[in-house]
Amino acid sequence: MSLYVMKFGGSSVGDTERMKRVARRIVEKQDEGHQCVVVVSAMGDTTDDLIDQAKLLNPEPPAREMDMLMTTGEQISMSLLSMAINQLGRSAVSLTGWQAGFRTEPVHGKARITNILPERVLSALKENHIIIVAGFQGMTEDGEITTFGRGGSDTTAVALAAAIEADVCEIYTDVDGIYSTDPRIVKCARKLTEISYDEMLELANLGAAVLHPRAVEYAKHHKVHLVVRSSFNYNEGTAVKEETSVEQGVVVSGIAYDKNVARISILGVEDIPGVLAQVFGTLAEASINVDIIVQSGVQDGKADFSFTTSLSECDHALEVIHGLKAKLPYRDVTSERNLVKVSIVGAGMISHPGVAAQMFDVISKQGVSIKMVSTSEIKTSCVIENANLEQVVKALHTAYNLDTDVQVFVGGPQDRR
């Protein structure tokens, strides 16, 4: 008997019919002789609907109250799925994140897990229950409800799998594995049979929405056997593991993009030691994440530098920088929001020179200017205008020999057993 953690995303439980299909899938797993702990996201567009309702009442709702509101979506899913499983003659018990033992830091909206106390989950397993856990949520030591940020149900599933020493953690979604790029843009994307933790972590951090970055971090740190597969068919999924065999002729494994990008430029800053430390230290104290940083040349003792942050944090970052002007004079500060970051990722890039140069060439042949560049051993990222996203992704996918003859299927009931 193996212990499985099965996570189902919002599209998999988007309505009652899909909820019934998921319930049958879980019962089938139990019939195969396995124990099942299930993590669920909110149904379909529930989270977006809740956010819209909140902003109709208060354009800037308090972070604490948003967490109180957001956690209800997953609780609806867990209760309904438990009811569906019980209707099939099995015993299912639903638990909120805090009932399942998730303890977090006292940060609303993007809390990190500090500890998991899974005794209640383990006790229910001993009684042969199927346990349904609400994803994306936990509780601080002093009893405040928190959430992990969008996509945090992946993190719930992987962290719980590590805590209860599950044999497998399966992430079910509307595509049957991890692809070389977004199959909604490139219909001939290549399905990967396996991918390394490091490559997947880069792709997730760079915008690939199939897995949450913190979930991959947890899986890597705790050596969780992680598989991504479809909830709509029984095809083999993609294994995320420590090391993978390098596929012959494929240097780039995947292409990711992130539309949630803004660029802020600070112009005419004194070129003296400590300037960057002061700016980015202050941004860090305000919990603003910064990605790419570029400093231009110095002229007349003055320097310009730019950095990217998320669209959602752009206004906050500008406020922080305006607040610095008295201590750190500068000529001007500007921002751009119509941007996207496109990235190539692949372990094979380490031993193949010219991969980045090829990316720059492909983008230039699309008539697109590159605004910023960032590189590491296994990735290269370019910031461009978002109007050119699809043509650039398709051109890169072809250039790195990732196109296949198979059309990707996304979502819907197919190949049912």
C-alpha angles and dihedrals in degrees: 000000000000128000114233130191108201120191121195121194129217096270090053092056096031096130140002094272091054089044089056091049091052090048090054090048091054093047089050089055090052090047088058087063100261133129114236134210112178129199119197137194125212116285116271112300095353094118093050091047091052091050091050092051092049093051092050087061098037123007089206105033118189112267092232093055091046089057090050088052099041095054091061092072094063091042090058090052095048093050095047093046091049089052091050092052092047088052087060090059099261130116113247126175123196122213132184117231092262093046087054089055105258112156119185144184115269096263122120121220098012108032122165123225113253099178143353121215102190099174093118091051092048092047092052090049090055087057089054095248124149104234120215113197126192108236131220097035145092143149135253122236090260094052103263116144114234138180131217099224130259112328091021093132087077088058091049091054098047094042091049091048089055093046095051093036094239118190094225137012112203120194110202119201141151095278124059099240144327116316134202088252141346104312089206088069101031110038092188094055117148118249112224117220089200140000133187123251090243095052092045091048091053092048092048093048090047095056108278100144098200093092134020113243094232090052090057091047090054092047092051095046095046097033092238114183097237126188128179115205143150124274089205100059142019099242120137112270133212121280117219108206146153098266132010135192111259107242111236112261096003112113096161114053099186149001119219134182136196121203092182094087134126128174123215121192125196111200132200101013121166108261097230131130115276099027096115091043091054095048099044094037089057091047090050091051087055089053092245114150116221123198123177118023123191127178120196127213123292120254124180090349092303129112136193124212136177135198138181128233135164120288090239091058098040097095092046090050091051090052091052092049093047087053090056096057095092091056097031112033118208135170099236146337123217136180137203124199106173092084140115132192116225118192140184119210132189139138087221090067090079093071100031117078120206098037093118092044089054090052092052090048093050092050093047091052088059088060091248126139120222112226101183137005133203127180142184133170093280105024145047122195129194127191112217138158111287095230089076098048103111097044091049094048092049092047093049092047091055094042093056093049095247098129117110135190092241122094112225117237115218123194134329134085110304135152093008119186 
